[in-house]
JSON list of C-alpha atoms and ligand atoms in Angstrom, two decimals:
[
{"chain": "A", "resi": 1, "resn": "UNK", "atom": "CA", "xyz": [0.00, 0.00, 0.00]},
{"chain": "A", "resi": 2, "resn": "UNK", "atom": "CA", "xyz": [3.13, 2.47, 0.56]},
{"chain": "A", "resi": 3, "resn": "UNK", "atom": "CA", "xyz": [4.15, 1.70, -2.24]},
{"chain": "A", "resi": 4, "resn": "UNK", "atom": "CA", "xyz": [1.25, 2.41, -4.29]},
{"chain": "A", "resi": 5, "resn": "UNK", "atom": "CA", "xyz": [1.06, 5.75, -2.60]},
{"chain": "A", "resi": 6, "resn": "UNK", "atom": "CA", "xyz": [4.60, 6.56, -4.04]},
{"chain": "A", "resi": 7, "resn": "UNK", "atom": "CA", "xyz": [3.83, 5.97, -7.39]},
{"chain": "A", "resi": 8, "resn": "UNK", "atom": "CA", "xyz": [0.95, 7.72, -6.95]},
{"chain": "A", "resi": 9, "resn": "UNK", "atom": "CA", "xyz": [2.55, 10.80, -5.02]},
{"chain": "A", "resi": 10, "resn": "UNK", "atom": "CA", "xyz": [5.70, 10.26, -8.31]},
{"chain": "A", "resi": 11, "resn": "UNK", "atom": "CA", "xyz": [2.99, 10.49, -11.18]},
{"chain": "A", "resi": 12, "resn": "UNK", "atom": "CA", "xyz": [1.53, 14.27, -9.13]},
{"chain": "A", "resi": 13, "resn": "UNK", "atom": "CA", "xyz": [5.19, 15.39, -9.48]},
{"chain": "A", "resi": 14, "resn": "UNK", "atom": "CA", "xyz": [5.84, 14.50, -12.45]},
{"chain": "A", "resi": 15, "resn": "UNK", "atom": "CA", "xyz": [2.52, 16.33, -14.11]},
{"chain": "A", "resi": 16, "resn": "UNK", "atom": "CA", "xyz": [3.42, 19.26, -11.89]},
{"chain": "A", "resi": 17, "resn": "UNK", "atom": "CA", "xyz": [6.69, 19.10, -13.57]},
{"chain": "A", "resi": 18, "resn": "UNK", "atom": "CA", "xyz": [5.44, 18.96, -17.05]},
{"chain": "A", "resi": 19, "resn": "UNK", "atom": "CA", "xyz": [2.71, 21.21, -16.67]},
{"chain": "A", "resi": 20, "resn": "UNK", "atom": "CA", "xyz": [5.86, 24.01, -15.41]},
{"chain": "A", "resi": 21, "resn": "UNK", "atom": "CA", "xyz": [7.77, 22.90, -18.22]},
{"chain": "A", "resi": 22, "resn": "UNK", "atom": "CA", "xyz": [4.66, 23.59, -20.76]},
{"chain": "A", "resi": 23, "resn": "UNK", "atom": "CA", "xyz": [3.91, 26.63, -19.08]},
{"chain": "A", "resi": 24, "resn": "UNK", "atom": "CA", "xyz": [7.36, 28.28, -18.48]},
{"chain": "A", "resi": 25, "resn": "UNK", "atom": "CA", "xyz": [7.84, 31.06, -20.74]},
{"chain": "A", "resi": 26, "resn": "UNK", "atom": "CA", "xyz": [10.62, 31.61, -23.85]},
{"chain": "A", "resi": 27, "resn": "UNK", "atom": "CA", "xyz": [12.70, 34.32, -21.67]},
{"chain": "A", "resi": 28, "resn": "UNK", "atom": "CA", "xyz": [15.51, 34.43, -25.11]},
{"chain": "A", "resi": 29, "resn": "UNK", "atom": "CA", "xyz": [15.72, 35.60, -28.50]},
{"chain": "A", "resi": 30, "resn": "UNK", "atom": "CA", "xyz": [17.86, 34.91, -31.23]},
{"chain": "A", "resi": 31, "resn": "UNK", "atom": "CA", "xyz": [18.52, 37.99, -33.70]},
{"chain": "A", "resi": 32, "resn": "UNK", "atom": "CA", "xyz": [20.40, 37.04, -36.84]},
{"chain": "A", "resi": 33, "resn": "UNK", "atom": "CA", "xyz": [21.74, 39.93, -38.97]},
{"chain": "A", "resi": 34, "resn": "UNK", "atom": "CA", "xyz": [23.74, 40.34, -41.72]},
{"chain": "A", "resi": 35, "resn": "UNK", "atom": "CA", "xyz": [26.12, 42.69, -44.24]},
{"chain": "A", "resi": 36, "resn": "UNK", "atom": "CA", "xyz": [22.66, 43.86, -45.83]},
{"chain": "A", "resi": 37, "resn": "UNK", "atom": "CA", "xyz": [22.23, 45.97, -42.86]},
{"chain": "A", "resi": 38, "resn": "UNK", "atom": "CA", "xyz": [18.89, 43.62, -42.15]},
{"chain": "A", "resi": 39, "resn": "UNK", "atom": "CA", "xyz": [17.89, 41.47, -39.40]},
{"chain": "A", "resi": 40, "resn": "UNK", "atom": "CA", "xyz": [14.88, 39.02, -39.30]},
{"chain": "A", "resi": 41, "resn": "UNK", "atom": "CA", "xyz": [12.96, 40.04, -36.57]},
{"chain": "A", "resi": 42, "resn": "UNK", "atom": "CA", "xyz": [10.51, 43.41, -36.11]},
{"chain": "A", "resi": 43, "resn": "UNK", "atom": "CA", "xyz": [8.76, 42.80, -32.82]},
{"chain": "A", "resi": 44, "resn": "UNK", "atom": "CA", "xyz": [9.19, 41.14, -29.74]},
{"chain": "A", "resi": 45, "resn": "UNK", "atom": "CA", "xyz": [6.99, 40.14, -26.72]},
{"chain": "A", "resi": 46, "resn": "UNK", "atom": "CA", "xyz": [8.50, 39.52, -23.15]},
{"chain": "A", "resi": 47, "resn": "UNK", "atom": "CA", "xyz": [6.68, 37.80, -20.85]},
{"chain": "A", "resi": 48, "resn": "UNK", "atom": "CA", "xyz": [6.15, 39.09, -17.14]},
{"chain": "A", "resi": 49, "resn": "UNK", "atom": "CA", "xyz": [7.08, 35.58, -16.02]},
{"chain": "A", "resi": 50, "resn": "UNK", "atom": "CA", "xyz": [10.95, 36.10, -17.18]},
{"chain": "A", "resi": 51, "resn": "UNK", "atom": "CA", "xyz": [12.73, 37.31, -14.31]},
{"chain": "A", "resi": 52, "resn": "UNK", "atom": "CA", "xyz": [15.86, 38.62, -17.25]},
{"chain": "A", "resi": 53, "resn": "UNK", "atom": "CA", "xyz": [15.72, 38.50, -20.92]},
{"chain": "A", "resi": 54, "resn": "UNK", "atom": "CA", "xyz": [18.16, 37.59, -23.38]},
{"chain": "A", "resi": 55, "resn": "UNK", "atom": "CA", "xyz": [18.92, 38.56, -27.01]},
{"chain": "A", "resi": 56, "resn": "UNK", "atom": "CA", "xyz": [21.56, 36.80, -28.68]},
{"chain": "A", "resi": 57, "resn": "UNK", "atom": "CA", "xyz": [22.80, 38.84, -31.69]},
{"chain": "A", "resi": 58, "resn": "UNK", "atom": "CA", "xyz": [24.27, 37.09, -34.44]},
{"chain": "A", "resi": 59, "resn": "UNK", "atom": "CA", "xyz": [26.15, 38.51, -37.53]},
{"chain": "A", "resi": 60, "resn": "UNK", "atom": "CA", "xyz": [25.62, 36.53, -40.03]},
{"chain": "A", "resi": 61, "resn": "UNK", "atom": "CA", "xyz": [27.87, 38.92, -42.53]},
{"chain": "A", "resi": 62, "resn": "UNK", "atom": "CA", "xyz": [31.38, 39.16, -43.76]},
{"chain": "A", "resi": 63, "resn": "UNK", "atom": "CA", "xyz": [32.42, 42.70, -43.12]},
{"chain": "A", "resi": 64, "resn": "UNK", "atom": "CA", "xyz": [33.98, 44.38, -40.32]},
{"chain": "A", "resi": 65, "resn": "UNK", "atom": "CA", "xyz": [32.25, 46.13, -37.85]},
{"chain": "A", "resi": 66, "resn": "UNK", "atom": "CA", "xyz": [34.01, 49.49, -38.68]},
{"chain": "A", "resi": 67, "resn": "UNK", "atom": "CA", "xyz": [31.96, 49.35, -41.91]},
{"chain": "A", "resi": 68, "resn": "UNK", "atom": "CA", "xyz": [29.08, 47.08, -41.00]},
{"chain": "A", "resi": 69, "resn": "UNK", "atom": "CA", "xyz": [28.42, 46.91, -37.32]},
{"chain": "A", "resi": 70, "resn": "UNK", "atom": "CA", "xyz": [25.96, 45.78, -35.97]},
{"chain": "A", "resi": 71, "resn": "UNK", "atom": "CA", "xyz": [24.30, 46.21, -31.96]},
{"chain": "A", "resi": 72, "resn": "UNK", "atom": "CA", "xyz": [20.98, 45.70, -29.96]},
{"chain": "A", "resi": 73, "resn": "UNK", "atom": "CA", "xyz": [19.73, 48.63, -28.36]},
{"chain": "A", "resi": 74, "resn": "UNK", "atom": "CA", "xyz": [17.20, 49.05, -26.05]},
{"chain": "A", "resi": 75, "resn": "UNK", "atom": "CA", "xyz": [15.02, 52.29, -25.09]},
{"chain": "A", "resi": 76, "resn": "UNK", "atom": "CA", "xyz": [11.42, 53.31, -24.75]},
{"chain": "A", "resi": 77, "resn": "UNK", "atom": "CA", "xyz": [9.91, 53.95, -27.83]},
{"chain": "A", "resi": 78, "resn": "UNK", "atom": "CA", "xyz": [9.62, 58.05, -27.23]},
{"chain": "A", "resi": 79, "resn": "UNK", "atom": "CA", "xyz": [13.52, 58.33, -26.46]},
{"chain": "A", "resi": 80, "resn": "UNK", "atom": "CA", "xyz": [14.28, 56.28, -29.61]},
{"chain": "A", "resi": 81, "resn": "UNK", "atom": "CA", "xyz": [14.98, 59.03, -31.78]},
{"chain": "A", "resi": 82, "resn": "UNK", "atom": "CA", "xyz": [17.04, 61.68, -29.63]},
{"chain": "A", "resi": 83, "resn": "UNK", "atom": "CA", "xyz": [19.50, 58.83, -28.34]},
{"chain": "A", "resi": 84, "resn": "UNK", "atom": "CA", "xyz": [19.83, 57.44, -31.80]},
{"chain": "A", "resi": 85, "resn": "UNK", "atom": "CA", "xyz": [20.81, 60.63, -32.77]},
{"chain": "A", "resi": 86, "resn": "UNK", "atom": "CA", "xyz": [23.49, 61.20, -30.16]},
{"chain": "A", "resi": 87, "resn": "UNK", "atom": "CA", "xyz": [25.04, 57.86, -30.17]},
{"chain": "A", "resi": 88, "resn": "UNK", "atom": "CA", "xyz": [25.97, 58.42, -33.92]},
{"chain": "A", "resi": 89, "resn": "UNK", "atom": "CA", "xyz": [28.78, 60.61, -32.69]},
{"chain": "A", "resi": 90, "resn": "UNK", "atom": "CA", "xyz": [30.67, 57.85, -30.04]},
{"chain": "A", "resi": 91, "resn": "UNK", "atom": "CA", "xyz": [32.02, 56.20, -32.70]},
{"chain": "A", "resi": 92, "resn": "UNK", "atom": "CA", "xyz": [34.94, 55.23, -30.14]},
{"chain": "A", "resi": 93, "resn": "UNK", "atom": "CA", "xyz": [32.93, 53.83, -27.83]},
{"chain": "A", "resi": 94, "resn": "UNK", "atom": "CA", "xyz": [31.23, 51.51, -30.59]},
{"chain": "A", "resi": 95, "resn": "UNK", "atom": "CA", "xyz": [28.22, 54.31, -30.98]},
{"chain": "A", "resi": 96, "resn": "UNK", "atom": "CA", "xyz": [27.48, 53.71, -27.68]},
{"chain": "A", "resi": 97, "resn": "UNK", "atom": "CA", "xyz": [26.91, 56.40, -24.52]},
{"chain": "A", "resi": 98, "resn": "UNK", "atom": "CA", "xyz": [26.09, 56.58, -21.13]},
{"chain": "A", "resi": 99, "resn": "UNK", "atom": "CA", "xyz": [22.54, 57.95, -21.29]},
{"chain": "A", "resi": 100, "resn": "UNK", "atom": "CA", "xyz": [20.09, 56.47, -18.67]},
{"chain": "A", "resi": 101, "resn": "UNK", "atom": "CA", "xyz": [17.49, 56.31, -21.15]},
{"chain": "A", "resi": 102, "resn": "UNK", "atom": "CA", "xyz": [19.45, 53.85, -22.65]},
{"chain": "A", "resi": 103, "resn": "UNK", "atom": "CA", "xyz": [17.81, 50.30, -21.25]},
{"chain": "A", "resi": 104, "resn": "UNK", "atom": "CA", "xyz": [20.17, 47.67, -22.26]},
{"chain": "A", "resi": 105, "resn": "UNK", "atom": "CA", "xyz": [22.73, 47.58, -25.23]},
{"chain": "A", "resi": 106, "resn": "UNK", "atom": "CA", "xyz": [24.37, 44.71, -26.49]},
{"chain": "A", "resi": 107, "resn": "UNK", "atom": "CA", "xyz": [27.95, 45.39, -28.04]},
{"chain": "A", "resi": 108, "resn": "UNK", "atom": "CA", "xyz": [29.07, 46.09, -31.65]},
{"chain": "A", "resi": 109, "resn": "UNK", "atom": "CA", "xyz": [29.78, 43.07, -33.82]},
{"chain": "A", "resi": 110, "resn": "UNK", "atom": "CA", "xyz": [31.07, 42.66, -37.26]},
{"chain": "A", "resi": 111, "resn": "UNK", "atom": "CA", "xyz": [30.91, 39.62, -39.29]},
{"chain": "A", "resi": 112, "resn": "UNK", "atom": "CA", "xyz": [31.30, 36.45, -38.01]},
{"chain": "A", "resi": 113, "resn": "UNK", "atom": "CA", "xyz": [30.87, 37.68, -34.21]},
{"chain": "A", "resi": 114, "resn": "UNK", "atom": "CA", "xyz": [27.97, 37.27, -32.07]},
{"chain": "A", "resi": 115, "resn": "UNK", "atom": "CA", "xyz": [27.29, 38.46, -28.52]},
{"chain": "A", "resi": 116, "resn": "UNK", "atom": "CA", "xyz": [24.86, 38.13, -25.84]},
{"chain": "A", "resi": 117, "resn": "UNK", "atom": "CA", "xyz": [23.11, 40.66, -23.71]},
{"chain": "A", "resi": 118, "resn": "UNK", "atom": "CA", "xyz": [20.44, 40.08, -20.29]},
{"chain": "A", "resi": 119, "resn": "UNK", "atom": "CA", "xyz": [18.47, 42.36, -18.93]},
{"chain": "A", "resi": 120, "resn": "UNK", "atom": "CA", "xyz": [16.37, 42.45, -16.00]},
{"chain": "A", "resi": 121, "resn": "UNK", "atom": "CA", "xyz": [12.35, 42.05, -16.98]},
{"chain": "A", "resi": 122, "resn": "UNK", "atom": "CA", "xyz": [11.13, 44.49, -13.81]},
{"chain": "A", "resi": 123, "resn": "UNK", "atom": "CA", "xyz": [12.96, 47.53, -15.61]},
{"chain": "A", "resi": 124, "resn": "UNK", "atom": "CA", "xyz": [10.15, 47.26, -17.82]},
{"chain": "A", "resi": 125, "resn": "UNK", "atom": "CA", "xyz": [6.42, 48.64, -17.61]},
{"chain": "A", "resi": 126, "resn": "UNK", "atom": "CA", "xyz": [3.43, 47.04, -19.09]},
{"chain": "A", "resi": 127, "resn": "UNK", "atom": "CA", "xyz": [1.69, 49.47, -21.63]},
{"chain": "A", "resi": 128, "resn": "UNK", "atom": "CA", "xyz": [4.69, 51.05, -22.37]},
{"chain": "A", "resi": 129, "resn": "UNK", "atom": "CA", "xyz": [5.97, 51.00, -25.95]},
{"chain": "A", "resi": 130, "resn": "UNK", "atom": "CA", "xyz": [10.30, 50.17, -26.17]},
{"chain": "A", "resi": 131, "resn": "UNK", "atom": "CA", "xyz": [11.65, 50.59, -29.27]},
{"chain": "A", "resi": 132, "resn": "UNK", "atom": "CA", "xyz": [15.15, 47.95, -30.00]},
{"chain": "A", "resi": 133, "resn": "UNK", "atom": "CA", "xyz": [17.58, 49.48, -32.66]},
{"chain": "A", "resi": 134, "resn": "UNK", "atom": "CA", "xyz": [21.46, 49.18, -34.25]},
{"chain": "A", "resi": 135, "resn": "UNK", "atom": "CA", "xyz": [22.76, 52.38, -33.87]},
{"chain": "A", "resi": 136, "resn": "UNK", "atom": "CA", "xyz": [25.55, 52.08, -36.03]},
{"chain": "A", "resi": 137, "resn": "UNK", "atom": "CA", "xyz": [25.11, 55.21, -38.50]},
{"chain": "A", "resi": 138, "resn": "UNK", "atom": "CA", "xyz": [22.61, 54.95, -40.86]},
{"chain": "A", "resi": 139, "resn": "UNK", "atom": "CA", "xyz": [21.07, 51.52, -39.37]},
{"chain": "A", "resi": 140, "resn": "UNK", "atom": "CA", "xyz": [18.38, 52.15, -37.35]},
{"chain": "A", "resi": 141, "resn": "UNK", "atom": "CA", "xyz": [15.93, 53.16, -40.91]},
{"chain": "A", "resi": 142, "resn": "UNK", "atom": "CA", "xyz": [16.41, 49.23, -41.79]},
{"chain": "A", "resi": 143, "resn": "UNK", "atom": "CA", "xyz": [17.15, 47.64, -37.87]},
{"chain": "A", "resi": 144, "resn": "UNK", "atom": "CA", "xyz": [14.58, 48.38, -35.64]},
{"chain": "A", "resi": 145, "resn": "UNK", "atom": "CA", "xyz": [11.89, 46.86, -33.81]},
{"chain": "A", "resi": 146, "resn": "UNK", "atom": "CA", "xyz": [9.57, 47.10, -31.16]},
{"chain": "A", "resi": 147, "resn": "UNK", "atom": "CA", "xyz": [9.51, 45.48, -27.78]},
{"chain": "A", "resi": 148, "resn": "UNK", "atom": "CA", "xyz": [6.85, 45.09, -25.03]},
{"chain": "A", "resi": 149, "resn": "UNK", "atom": "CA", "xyz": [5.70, 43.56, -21.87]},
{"chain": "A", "resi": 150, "resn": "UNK", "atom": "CA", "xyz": [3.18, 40.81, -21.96]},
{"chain": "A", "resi": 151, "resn": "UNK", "atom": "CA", "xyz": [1.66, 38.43, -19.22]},
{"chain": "B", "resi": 1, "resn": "CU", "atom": "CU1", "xyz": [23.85, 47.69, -37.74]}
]
């Protein structure tokens, strides 16, 4: 009879464990992007249940990243435009600068590189609108994206 139990008590777990497994959410993304200053994703989603997200960037090209670099960076969708603007000038810190509006930024890879960046999910607000761009000059007109919280 104690053994029956155990089984019994085993099979709960291991539901419970598939159900978690079914229900846990996709916390990374994979961006792949290449020397046609393109990358193959426009929007994405991230779910209240991550506790960080990931985005792995992936350069898919040949050329350098002095001539085609390529980042992830992250800001609300209304700050988009000035800080694209003003990172175009860092060029020695990889168009990069130390504005707090400035979410998460991944850094500049040429071809044949890829990187990883985490951020934590609690920096972000629900209804808001974040906006994901390169900002290697001239990229952000053909790599950008949107980006919001979902439950
Ligand atoms: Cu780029």
């Amino acid at each position: 009879m104690a053994n029956v139990k155990l089984v019994i008590v085993s099979l709960v777990m291991l539901v419970g464990a598939i159900n978690n497994a079914i229900a846990s959410p996709n916390c990374t993304v994979t961006i792949h992007s290449n020397d046609q200053i393109h990358w193959g994703i426009d929007d994405i989603k991230v779910s209240k249940a991550c506790e960080t997200f990931t985005i792995n960037l992936i350069h898919d090209g040949h050329l350098d990243k002095g001539v085609m670099g390529h980042n992830w960076v992250l800001t609300k969708e209304q700050d988009k435009e000035e800080v694209a603007k003003a990172v175009i000038l860092e060029k020695e810190t990889d168009y990069i600068n130390d504005d707090p509006r400035i979410i998460a930024h991944s850094k500049l890879i040429g071809g044949g590189q890829r990187t990883t960046i985490s951020f934590e999910v609690n920096q972000l607000q629900q209804g808001q609108q974040y906006s994901y761009f390169c900002s290697y000059p001239e990229h952000i007109g053909l790599m950008q994206g949107t980006l919001e919280l979902v439950d």
